[in-house]
JSON list of C-alpha atoms in Angstrom, two decimals:
[
{"chain": "A", "resi": 13, "resn": "GLY", "atom": "CA", "xyz": [-136.96, 107.23, -133.82]},
{"chain": "A", "resi": 14, "resn": "GLN", "atom": "CA", "xyz": [-133.43, 106.93, -132.24]},
{"chain": "A", "resi": 15, "resn": "GLN", "atom": "CA", "xyz": [-130.37, 108.52, -133.78]},
{"chain": "A", "resi": 16, "resn": "VAL", "atom": "CA", "xyz": [-127.97, 107.26, -131.80]},
{"chain": "A", "resi": 17, "resn": "GLN", "atom": "CA", "xyz": [-128.45, 103.19, -130.54]},
{"chain": "A", "resi": 18, "resn": "GLN", "atom": "CA", "xyz": [-126.02, 101.87, -128.07]},
{"chain": "A", "resi": 19, "resn": "SER", "atom": "CA", "xyz": [-125.27, 98.10, -127.59]},
{"chain": "A", "resi": 20, "resn": "PRO", "atom": "CA", "xyz": [-125.12, 96.57, -125.23]},
{"chain": "A", "resi": 21, "resn": "ALA", "atom": "CA", "xyz": [-127.96, 98.11, -122.80]},
{"chain": "A", "resi": 22, "resn": "SER", "atom": "CA", "xyz": [-125.87, 96.96, -119.99]},
{"chain": "A", "resi": 23, "resn": "LEU", "atom": "CA", "xyz": [-122.60, 94.79, -119.62]},
{"chain": "A", "resi": 24, "resn": "VAL", "atom": "CA", "xyz": [-121.13, 92.68, -116.70]},
{"chain": "A", "resi": 25, "resn": "LEU", "atom": "CA", "xyz": [-117.36, 91.45, -116.70]},
{"chain": "A", "resi": 26, "resn": "GLN", "atom": "CA", "xyz": [-115.23, 89.95, -114.42]},
{"chain": "A", "resi": 27, "resn": "GLU", "atom": "CA", "xyz": [-111.86, 92.23, -113.44]},
{"chain": "A", "resi": 28, "resn": "GLY", "atom": "CA", "xyz": [-109.47, 91.37, -116.82]},
{"chain": "A", "resi": 29, "resn": "GLU", "atom": "CA", "xyz": [-111.87, 91.29, -119.35]},
{"chain": "A", "resi": 30, "resn": "ASN", "atom": "CA", "xyz": [-112.27, 93.07, -122.36]},
{"chain": "A", "resi": 31, "resn": "ALA", "atom": "CA", "xyz": [-115.16, 94.59, -123.86]},
{"chain": "A", "resi": 32, "resn": "GLU", "atom": "CA", "xyz": [-116.28, 95.92, -126.50]},
{"chain": "A", "resi": 33, "resn": "LEU", "atom": "CA", "xyz": [-118.95, 99.04, -126.93]},
{"chain": "A", "resi": 34, "resn": "GLN", "atom": "CA", "xyz": [-120.86, 99.54, -129.73]},
{"chain": "A", "resi": 35, "resn": "CYS", "atom": "CA", "xyz": [-122.51, 103.09, -131.19]},
{"chain": "A", "resi": 36, "resn": "ASN", "atom": "CA", "xyz": [-124.59, 103.28, -134.56]},
{"chain": "A", "resi": 37, "resn": "PHE", "atom": "CA", "xyz": [-126.30, 106.46, -136.15]},
{"chain": "A", "resi": 38, "resn": "SER", "atom": "CA", "xyz": [-129.23, 106.84, -138.41]},
{"chain": "A", "resi": 39, "resn": "THR", "atom": "CA", "xyz": [-127.95, 109.66, -140.09]},
{"chain": "A", "resi": 40, "resn": "SER", "atom": "CA", "xyz": [-124.96, 111.59, -141.50]},
{"chain": "A", "resi": 41, "resn": "LEU", "atom": "CA", "xyz": [-123.06, 113.18, -139.01]},
{"chain": "A", "resi": 42, "resn": "ASN", "atom": "CA", "xyz": [-120.23, 115.76, -138.53]},
{"chain": "A", "resi": 43, "resn": "SER", "atom": "CA", "xyz": [-118.45, 114.13, -135.73]},
{"chain": "A", "resi": 44, "resn": "MET", "atom": "CA", "xyz": [-118.75, 111.50, -132.80]},
{"chain": "A", "resi": 45, "resn": "GLN", "atom": "CA", "xyz": [-117.33, 111.77, -128.94]},
{"chain": "A", "resi": 46, "resn": "TRP", "atom": "CA", "xyz": [-117.63, 108.89, -126.47]},
{"chain": "A", "resi": 47, "resn": "PHE", "atom": "CA", "xyz": [-118.09, 110.14, -122.52]},
{"chain": "A", "resi": 48, "resn": "TYR", "atom": "CA", "xyz": [-117.61, 108.23, -119.62]},
{"chain": "A", "resi": 49, "resn": "GLN", "atom": "CA", "xyz": [-119.85, 108.84, -116.44]},
{"chain": "A", "resi": 50, "resn": "ARG", "atom": "CA", "xyz": [-119.41, 108.09, -113.36]},
{"chain": "A", "resi": 51, "resn": "PRO", "atom": "CA", "xyz": [-122.44, 106.28, -110.89]},
{"chain": "A", "resi": 52, "resn": "GLY", "atom": "CA", "xyz": [-124.66, 109.38, -110.21]},
{"chain": "A", "resi": 53, "resn": "GLY", "atom": "CA", "xyz": [-122.44, 111.90, -111.55]},
{"chain": "A", "resi": 54, "resn": "SER", "atom": "CA", "xyz": [-121.13, 114.17, -114.09]},
{"chain": "A", "resi": 55, "resn": "LEU", "atom": "CA", "xyz": [-120.26, 113.02, -117.94]},
{"chain": "A", "resi": 56, "resn": "VAL", "atom": "CA", "xyz": [-116.06, 113.20, -118.92]},
{"chain": "A", "resi": 57, "resn": "SER", "atom": "CA", "xyz": [-114.76, 113.33, -122.62]},
{"chain": "A", "resi": 58, "resn": "LEU", "atom": "CA", "xyz": [-113.12, 110.31, -123.34]},
{"chain": "A", "resi": 59, "resn": "PHE", "atom": "CA", "xyz": [-112.45, 110.51, -126.64]},
{"chain": "A", "resi": 60, "resn": "TYR", "atom": "CA", "xyz": [-112.98, 112.78, -129.78]},
{"chain": "A", "resi": 61, "resn": "ASN", "atom": "CA", "xyz": [-113.29, 110.96, -133.12]},
{"chain": "A", "resi": 62, "resn": "PRO", "atom": "CA", "xyz": [-115.07, 111.78, -135.98]},
{"chain": "A", "resi": 63, "resn": "SER", "atom": "CA", "xyz": [-112.99, 109.31, -138.18]},
{"chain": "A", "resi": 64, "resn": "GLY", "atom": "CA", "xyz": [-110.24, 106.34, -137.90]},
{"chain": "A", "resi": 65, "resn": "THR", "atom": "CA", "xyz": [-108.41, 104.82, -134.57]},
{"chain": "A", "resi": 66, "resn": "LYS", "atom": "CA", "xyz": [-107.52, 106.03, -131.13]},
{"chain": "A", "resi": 67, "resn": "GLN", "atom": "CA", "xyz": [-106.23, 105.18, -128.68]},
{"chain": "A", "resi": 68, "resn": "SER", "atom": "CA", "xyz": [-105.67, 106.22, -124.92]},
{"chain": "A", "resi": 69, "resn": "GLY", "atom": "CA", "xyz": [-104.47, 103.56, -122.31]},
{"chain": "A", "resi": 70, "resn": "ARG", "atom": "CA", "xyz": [-106.55, 100.88, -122.19]},
{"chain": "A", "resi": 71, "resn": "LEU", "atom": "CA", "xyz": [-109.33, 102.49, -124.45]},
{"chain": "A", "resi": 72, "resn": "THR", "atom": "CA", "xyz": [-109.45, 102.66, -128.04]},
{"chain": "A", "resi": 73, "resn": "SER", "atom": "CA", "xyz": [-112.03, 104.07, -130.12]},
{"chain": "A", "resi": 74, "resn": "THR", "atom": "CA", "xyz": [-112.79, 103.41, -134.10]},
{"chain": "A", "resi": 75, "resn": "THR", "atom": "CA", "xyz": [-115.06, 104.91, -136.11]},
{"chain": "A", "resi": 76, "resn": "VAL", "atom": "CA", "xyz": [-116.04, 104.49, -139.29]},
{"chain": "A", "resi": 77, "resn": "ILE", "atom": "CA", "xyz": [-118.38, 107.14, -140.64]},
{"chain": "A", "resi": 78, "resn": "LYS", "atom": "CA", "xyz": [-119.30, 105.85, -143.94]},
{"chain": "A", "resi": 79, "resn": "GLU", "atom": "CA", "xyz": [-121.02, 102.66, -142.01]},
{"chain": "A", "resi": 80, "resn": "ARG", "atom": "CA", "xyz": [-122.29, 105.23, -139.30]},
{"chain": "A", "resi": 81, "resn": "ARG", "atom": "CA", "xyz": [-121.08, 103.82, -136.33]},
{"chain": "A", "resi": 82, "resn": "SER", "atom": "CA", "xyz": [-118.76, 103.56, -133.71]},
{"chain": "A", "resi": 83, "resn": "SER", "atom": "CA", "xyz": [-116.97, 101.24, -131.32]},
{"chain": "A", "resi": 84, "resn": "LEU", "atom": "CA", "xyz": [-115.01, 101.87, -127.80]},
{"chain": "A", "resi": 85, "resn": "HIS", "atom": "CA", "xyz": [-112.71, 99.08, -126.66]},
{"chain": "A", "resi": 86, "resn": "ILE", "atom": "CA", "xyz": [-111.85, 98.91, -123.06]},
{"chain": "A", "resi": 87, "resn": "SER", "atom": "CA", "xyz": [-108.69, 96.22, -122.70]},
{"chain": "A", "resi": 88, "resn": "SER", "atom": "CA", "xyz": [-107.85, 94.46, -119.52]},
{"chain": "A", "resi": 89, "resn": "SER", "atom": "CA", "xyz": [-110.68, 95.87, -117.76]},
{"chain": "A", "resi": 90, "resn": "GLN", "atom": "CA", "xyz": [-110.79, 97.18, -113.37]},
{"chain": "A", "resi": 91, "resn": "THR", "atom": "CA", "xyz": [-113.44, 97.54, -111.47]},
{"chain": "A", "resi": 92, "resn": "THR", "atom": "CA", "xyz": [-112.66, 101.47, -111.57]},
{"chain": "A", "resi": 93, "resn": "ASP", "atom": "CA", "xyz": [-114.27, 101.47, -115.46]},
{"chain": "A", "resi": 94, "resn": "SER", "atom": "CA", "xyz": [-117.77, 100.79, -113.49]},
{"chain": "A", "resi": 95, "resn": "GLY", "atom": "CA", "xyz": [-120.12, 103.31, -115.25]},
{"chain": "A", "resi": 96, "resn": "THR", "atom": "CA", "xyz": [-122.07, 104.51, -117.73]},
{"chain": "A", "resi": 97, "resn": "TYR", "atom": "CA", "xyz": [-120.52, 105.17, -121.70]},
{"chain": "A", "resi": 98, "resn": "LEU", "atom": "CA", "xyz": [-122.31, 107.45, -123.83]},
{"chain": "A", "resi": 99, "resn": "CYS", "atom": "CA", "xyz": [-121.35, 108.05, -127.55]},
{"chain": "A", "resi": 100, "resn": "ALA", "atom": "CA", "xyz": [-123.03, 111.24, -128.94]},
{"chain": "A", "resi": 101, "resn": "MET", "atom": "CA", "xyz": [-123.09, 112.45, -132.22]},
{"chain": "A", "resi": 102, "resn": "GLY", "atom": "CA", "xyz": [-122.03, 116.01, -133.53]},
{"chain": "A", "resi": 103, "resn": "MET", "atom": "CA", "xyz": [-124.11, 117.88, -136.21]},
{"chain": "A", "resi": 104, "resn": "GLY", "atom": "CA", "xyz": [-123.54, 121.59, -136.34]},
{"chain": "A", "resi": 105, "resn": "TYR", "atom": "CA", "xyz": [-123.20, 122.83, -132.86]},
{"chain": "A", "resi": 106, "resn": "LYS", "atom": "CA", "xyz": [-124.44, 120.63, -130.62]},
{"chain": "A", "resi": 107, "resn": "LEU", "atom": "CA", "xyz": [-124.56, 116.76, -129.64]},
{"chain": "A", "resi": 108, "resn": "THR", "atom": "CA", "xyz": [-127.07, 114.12, -130.23]},
{"chain": "A", "resi": 109, "resn": "PHE", "atom": "CA", "xyz": [-126.44, 111.47, -127.02]},
{"chain": "A", "resi": 110, "resn": "GLY", "atom": "CA", "xyz": [-127.04, 107.81, -127.05]},
{"chain": "A", "resi": 111, "resn": "THR", "atom": "CA", "xyz": [-128.95, 106.30, -124.37]},
{"chain": "A", "resi": 112, "resn": "GLY", "atom": "CA", "xyz": [-125.40, 104.74, -123.12]},
{"chain": "A", "resi": 113, "resn": "THR", "atom": "CA", "xyz": [-123.66, 101.52, -121.98]},
{"chain": "A", "resi": 114, "resn": "SER", "atom": "CA", "xyz": [-124.11, 100.71, -117.97]},
{"chain": "A", "resi": 115, "resn": "LEU", "atom": "CA", "xyz": [-120.53, 98.73, -117.01]},
{"chain": "A", "resi": 116, "resn": "LEU", "atom": "CA", "xyz": [-120.46, 96.45, -113.92]},
{"chain": "A", "resi": 117, "resn": "VAL", "atom": "CA", "xyz": [-116.65, 95.20, -113.45]},
{"chain": "A", "resi": 118, "resn": "ASP", "atom": "CA", "xyz": [-116.65, 92.56, -110.56]},
{"chain": "A", "resi": 119, "resn": "PRO", "atom": "CA", "xyz": [-113.37, 91.75, -108.63]},
{"chain": "B", "resi": 22, "resn": "GLU", "atom": "CA", "xyz": [-108.84, 124.92, -113.32]},
{"chain": "B", "resi": 23, "resn": "ALA", "atom": "CA", "xyz": [-111.49, 125.30, -115.96]},
{"chain": "B", "resi": 24, "resn": "ALA", "atom": "CA", "xyz": [-114.95, 124.13, -114.99]},
{"chain": "B", "resi": 25, "resn": "VAL", "atom": "CA", "xyz": [-118.08, 124.33, -115.05]},
{"chain": "B", "resi": 26, "resn": "THR", "atom": "CA", "xyz": [-120.33, 124.48, -112.57]},
{"chain": "B", "resi": 27, "resn": "GLN", "atom": "CA", "xyz": [-124.16, 124.13, -111.43]},
{"chain": "B", "resi": 28, "resn": "SER", "atom": "CA", "xyz": [-126.22, 124.96, -108.69]},
{"chain": "B", "resi": 29, "resn": "PRO", "atom": "CA", "xyz": [-128.30, 124.03, -106.70]},
{"chain": "B", "resi": 30, "resn": "ARG", "atom": "CA", "xyz": [-127.06, 120.70, -106.64]},
{"chain": "B", "resi": 31, "resn": "ASN", "atom": "CA", "xyz": [-130.18, 119.20, -105.59]},
{"chain": "B", "resi": 32, "resn": "LYS", "atom": "CA", "xyz": [-133.47, 120.55, -105.28]},
{"chain": "B", "resi": 33, "resn": "VAL", "atom": "CA", "xyz": [-137.03, 119.95, -104.76]},
{"chain": "B", "resi": 34, "resn": "ALA", "atom": "CA", "xyz": [-139.78, 122.31, -106.12]},
{"chain": "B", "resi": 35, "resn": "VAL", "atom": "CA", "xyz": [-143.71, 122.64, -105.99]},
{"chain": "B", "resi": 36, "resn": "THR", "atom": "CA", "xyz": [-145.99, 122.18, -108.38]},
{"chain": "B", "resi": 37, "resn": "GLY", "atom": "CA", "xyz": [-146.49, 125.35, -110.60]},
{"chain": "B", "resi": 38, "resn": "GLY", "atom": "CA", "xyz": [-143.41, 127.06, -108.72]},
{"chain": "B", "resi": 39, "resn": "LYS", "atom": "CA", "xyz": [-140.80, 128.58, -110.39]},
{"chain": "B", "resi": 40, "resn": "VAL", "atom": "CA", "xyz": [-137.34, 126.92, -110.53]},
{"chain": "B", "resi": 41, "resn": "THR", "atom": "CA", "xyz": [-133.88, 128.55, -112.12]},
{"chain": "B", "resi": 42, "resn": "LEU", "atom": "CA", "xyz": [-131.37, 126.21, -112.45]},
{"chain": "B", "resi": 43, "resn": "SER", "atom": "CA", "xyz": [-127.81, 128.31, -112.98]},
{"chain": "B", "resi": 44, "resn": "CYS", "atom": "CA", "xyz": [-124.37, 127.32, -114.47]},
{"chain": "B", "resi": 45, "resn": "ASN", "atom": "CA", "xyz": [-120.74, 129.09, -114.27]},
{"chain": "B", "resi": 46, "resn": "GLN", "atom": "CA", "xyz": [-118.30, 128.38, -116.09]},
{"chain": "B", "resi": 47, "resn": "THR", "atom": "CA", "xyz": [-114.64, 129.21, -116.54]},
{"chain": "B", "resi": 48, "resn": "ASN", "atom": "CA", "xyz": [-113.33, 127.40, -119.82]},
{"chain": "B", "resi": 49, "resn": "ASN", "atom": "CA", "xyz": [-114.17, 131.23, -121.54]},
{"chain": "B", "resi": 50, "resn": "HIS", "atom": "CA", "xyz": [-116.39, 128.57, -124.19]},
{"chain": "B", "resi": 51, "resn": "ASN", "atom": "CA", "xyz": [-118.85, 130.63, -126.72]},
{"chain": "B", "resi": 52, "resn": "ASN", "atom": "CA", "xyz": [-121.02, 127.85, -126.72]},
{"chain": "B", "resi": 53, "resn": "MET", "atom": "CA", "xyz": [-123.33, 126.46, -123.66]},
{"chain": "B", "resi": 54, "resn": "TYR", "atom": "CA", "xyz": [-125.86, 123.57, -123.20]},
{"chain": "B", "resi": 55, "resn": "TRP", "atom": "CA", "xyz": [-128.64, 122.48, -121.16]},
{"chain": "B", "resi": 56, "resn": "TYR", "atom": "CA", "xyz": [-129.78, 119.15, -121.12]},
{"chain": "B", "resi": 57, "resn": "ARG", "atom": "CA", "xyz": [-131.79, 116.89, -118.98]},
{"chain": "B", "resi": 58, "resn": "GLN", "atom": "CA", "xyz": [-130.90, 113.14, -118.28]},
{"chain": "B", "resi": 59, "resn": "ASP", "atom": "CA", "xyz": [-133.71, 110.43, -117.90]},
{"chain": "B", "resi": 60, "resn": "THR", "atom": "CA", "xyz": [-133.31, 106.49, -118.17]},
{"chain": "B", "resi": 61, "resn": "GLY", "atom": "CA", "xyz": [-134.45, 105.59, -121.33]},
{"chain": "B", "resi": 62, "resn": "HIS", "atom": "CA", "xyz": [-133.90, 108.37, -122.86]},
{"chain": "B", "resi": 63, "resn": "GLY", "atom": "CA", "xyz": [-130.19, 109.75, -122.18]},
{"chain": "B", "resi": 64, "resn": "LEU", "atom": "CA", "xyz": [-129.16, 112.94, -122.05]},
{"chain": "B", "resi": 65, "resn": "ARG", "atom": "CA", "xyz": [-131.65, 115.34, -123.87]},
{"chain": "B", "resi": 66, "resn": "LEU", "atom": "CA", "xyz": [-130.66, 118.63, -125.12]},
{"chain": "B", "resi": 67, "resn": "ILE", "atom": "CA", "xyz": [-133.47, 121.71, -123.51]},
{"chain": "B", "resi": 68, "resn": "HIS", "atom": "CA", "xyz": [-131.22, 125.08, -124.90]},
{"chain": "B", "resi": 69, "resn": "TYR", "atom": "CA", "xyz": [-128.40, 126.40, -125.83]},
{"chain": "B", "resi": 70, "resn": "SER", "atom": "CA", "xyz": [-126.31, 129.10, -126.83]},
{"chain": "B", "resi": 71, "resn": "TYR", "atom": "CA", "xyz": [-123.32, 130.22, -128.57]},
{"chain": "B", "resi": 72, "resn": "GLY", "atom": "CA", "xyz": [-122.52, 133.47, -126.78]},
{"chain": "B", "resi": 73, "resn": "ALA", "atom": "CA", "xyz": [-123.82, 135.85, -124.30]},
{"chain": "B", "resi": 74, "resn": "GLY", "atom": "CA", "xyz": [-127.62, 137.16, -124.83]},
{"chain": "B", "resi": 75, "resn": "SER", "atom": "CA", "xyz": [-128.47, 134.52, -127.61]},
{"chain": "B", "resi": 76, "resn": "THR", "atom": "CA", "xyz": [-130.15, 131.10, -126.30]},
{"chain": "B", "resi": 77, "resn": "GLU", "atom": "CA", "xyz": [-131.08, 128.83, -129.52]},
{"chain": "B", "resi": 78, "resn": "LYS", "atom": "CA", "xyz": [-134.15, 125.86, -128.58]},
{"chain": "B", "resi": 79, "resn": "GLY", "atom": "CA", "xyz": [-132.93, 122.33, -128.60]},
{"chain": "B", "resi": 80, "resn": "ASP", "atom": "CA", "xyz": [-134.49, 119.15, -128.81]},
{"chain": "B", "resi": 81, "resn": "ILE", "atom": "CA", "xyz": [-137.24, 119.72, -126.38]},
{"chain": "B", "resi": 82, "resn": "PRO", "atom": "CA", "xyz": [-137.98, 123.39, -125.80]},
{"chain": "B", "resi": 83, "resn": "ASP", "atom": "CA", "xyz": [-141.37, 123.02, -123.88]},
{"chain": "B", "resi": 84, "resn": "GLY", "atom": "CA", "xyz": [-141.83, 124.53, -120.44]},
{"chain": "B", "resi": 85, "resn": "TYR", "atom": "CA", "xyz": [-138.49, 125.72, -120.26]},
{"chain": "B", "resi": 86, "resn": "LYS", "atom": "CA", "xyz": [-137.01, 129.32, -120.86]},
{"chain": "B", "resi": 87, "resn": "ALA", "atom": "CA", "xyz": [-133.09, 130.29, -120.72]},
{"chain": "B", "resi": 88, "resn": "SER", "atom": "CA", "xyz": [-131.13, 132.99, -119.98]},
{"chain": "B", "resi": 89, "resn": "ARG", "atom": "CA", "xyz": [-127.24, 134.04, -121.06]},
{"chain": "B", "resi": 90, "resn": "PRO", "atom": "CA", "xyz": [-126.76, 136.84, -119.31]},
{"chain": "B", "resi": 91, "resn": "SER", "atom": "CA", "xyz": [-122.61, 137.14, -119.89]},
{"chain": "B", "resi": 92, "resn": "GLN", "atom": "CA", "xyz": [-120.17, 134.76, -121.06]},
{"chain": "B", "resi": 93, "resn": "GLU", "atom": "CA", "xyz": [-119.55, 132.84, -118.26]},
{"chain": "B", "resi": 94, "resn": "ASN", "atom": "CA", "xyz": [-123.70, 132.01, -117.11]},
{"chain": "B", "resi": 95, "resn": "PHE", "atom": "CA", "xyz": [-126.44, 130.42, -118.60]},
{"chain": "B", "resi": 96, "resn": "SER", "atom": "CA", "xyz": [-129.38, 129.54, -116.43]},
{"chain": "B", "resi": 97, "resn": "LEU", "atom": "CA", "xyz": [-131.92, 127.54, -117.14]},
{"chain": "B", "resi": 98, "resn": "ILE", "atom": "CA", "xyz": [-135.64, 128.25, -115.99]},
{"chain": "B", "resi": 99, "resn": "LEU", "atom": "CA", "xyz": [-138.98, 126.59, -115.38]},
{"chain": "B", "resi": 100, "resn": "GLU", "atom": "CA", "xyz": [-141.59, 129.31, -115.15]},
{"chain": "B", "resi": 101, "resn": "LEU", "atom": "CA", "xyz": [-144.36, 126.83, -114.19]},
{"chain": "B", "resi": 102, "resn": "ALA", "atom": "CA", "xyz": [-142.43, 123.22, -112.81]},
{"chain": "B", "resi": 103, "resn": "THR", "atom": "CA", "xyz": [-144.42, 120.62, -113.28]},
{"chain": "B", "resi": 104, "resn": "PRO", "atom": "CA", "xyz": [-144.29, 116.73, -111.91]},
{"chain": "B", "resi": 105, "resn": "SER", "atom": "CA", "xyz": [-143.33, 115.55, -115.81]},
{"chain": "B", "resi": 106, "resn": "GLN", "atom": "CA", "xyz": [-139.81, 117.83, -114.86]},
{"chain": "B", "resi": 107, "resn": "THR", "atom": "CA", "xyz": [-138.47, 116.22, -112.28]},
{"chain": "B", "resi": 108, "resn": "SER", "atom": "CA", "xyz": [-135.14, 114.94, -113.76]},
{"chain": "B", "resi": 109, "resn": "VAL", "atom": "CA", "xyz": [-131.03, 115.44, -113.36]},
{"chain": "B", "resi": 110, "resn": "TYR", "atom": "CA", "xyz": [-130.31, 118.24, -115.67]},
{"chain": "B", "resi": 111, "resn": "PHE", "atom": "CA", "xyz": [-126.59, 119.13, -116.64]},
{"chain": "B", "resi": 112, "resn": "CYS", "atom": "CA", "xyz": [-125.29, 121.93, -118.09]},
{"chain": "B", "resi": 113, "resn": "ALA", "atom": "CA", "xyz": [-121.96, 121.69, -120.00]},
{"chain": "B", "resi": 114, "resn": "SER", "atom": "CA", "xyz": [-119.89, 124.49, -122.18]},
{"chain": "B", "resi": 115, "resn": "GLY", "atom": "CA", "xyz": [-117.77, 123.50, -125.38]},
{"chain": "B", "resi": 116, "resn": "ASP", "atom": "CA", "xyz": [-116.47, 124.18, -128.51]},
{"chain": "B", "resi": 117, "resn": "PRO", "atom": "CA", "xyz": [-119.04, 123.92, -132.01]},
{"chain": "B", "resi": 118, "resn": "ALA", "atom": "CA", "xyz": [-119.51, 120.00, -132.60]},
{"chain": "B", "resi": 119, "resn": "GLY", "atom": "CA", "xyz": [-117.64, 120.04, -135.62]},
{"chain": "B", "resi": 120, "resn": "ALA", "atom": "CA", "xyz": [-114.53, 121.40, -134.48]},
{"chain": "B", "resi": 121, "resn": "SER", "atom": "CA", "xyz": [-111.90, 119.58, -135.57]},
{"chain": "B", "resi": 122, "resn": "ASN", "atom": "CA", "xyz": [-110.75, 119.63, -132.03]},
{"chain": "B", "resi": 123, "resn": "SER", "atom": "CA", "xyz": [-113.74, 119.32, -130.00]},
{"chain": "B", "resi": 124, "resn": "ASP", "atom": "CA", "xyz": [-113.83, 120.17, -126.02]},
{"chain": "B", "resi": 125, "resn": "TYR", "atom": "CA", "xyz": [-117.02, 119.30, -123.94]},
{"chain": "B", "resi": 126, "resn": "THR", "atom": "CA", "xyz": [-117.14, 120.15, -120.10]},
{"chain": "B", "resi": 127, "resn": "PHE", "atom": "CA", "xyz": [-120.11, 119.46, -117.79]},
{"chain": "B", "resi": 128, "resn": "GLY", "atom": "CA", "xyz": [-121.16, 120.58, -114.48]},
{"chain": "B", "resi": 129, "resn": "SER", "atom": "CA", "xyz": [-121.71, 117.90, -112.08]},
{"chain": "B", "resi": 130, "resn": "GLY", "atom": "CA", "xyz": [-125.61, 117.53, -112.37]},
{"chain": "B", "resi": 131, "resn": "THR", "atom": "CA", "xyz": [-128.26, 119.21, -110.63]},
{"chain": "B", "resi": 132, "resn": "ARG", "atom": "CA", "xyz": [-131.25, 117.08, -109.44]},
{"chain": "B", "resi": 133, "resn": "LEU", "atom": "CA", "xyz": [-134.60, 118.70, -109.42]},
{"chain": "B", "resi": 134, "resn": "LEU", "atom": "CA", "xyz": [-137.81, 116.92, -108.05]},
{"chain": "B", "resi": 135, "resn": "VAL", "atom": "CA", "xyz": [-141.41, 118.64, -108.23]},
{"chain": "B", "resi": 136, "resn": "ILE", "atom": "CA", "xyz": [-143.59, 117.55, -105.64]}
]
């Protein structure tokens, strides 16, 4: 079965609203990361967050290893936040990705 | 600026033909990876490499070979392309996933259509 589950699969926001994206892991892991994928484009690393809480601007990532989950909070969303957000768990030398959350922020 | 460059950006291949996707990195990372991305599956690991001369099977290696002739270059080879290999392929370079400060850089992707 899927080792990394992301929810929701898709989300539509009005500009200015907040969003909470979830990632759950079925196995123990060494680390986890969040990536942002531009529509039709490449992936950009947002957070390497194996545990605890990290913040970068309007983005906050919280990982609770013991509960095998991580979340990404986007505050005061902007249209430029639209795209796909992927979480990935690290085990050894490789990352295993979730299927992503597709976010659309309307003006 | 450190980067991962893939070529070609788009490719149309015929069934049964040979396809080579190329990847070059200037990050000086030891590890390089090839993923494919399909709707409903996310990114899945095909092959990866620890350094020049090494290739390892990922989660879905069947139908693919890889080559790492140097630190900078990592190729993905489809000896006999099939329509099921139509996908978007991403190359990445990075520190080990378990490192304290993981650093992953992805290329822009190659869209492959096998007809």
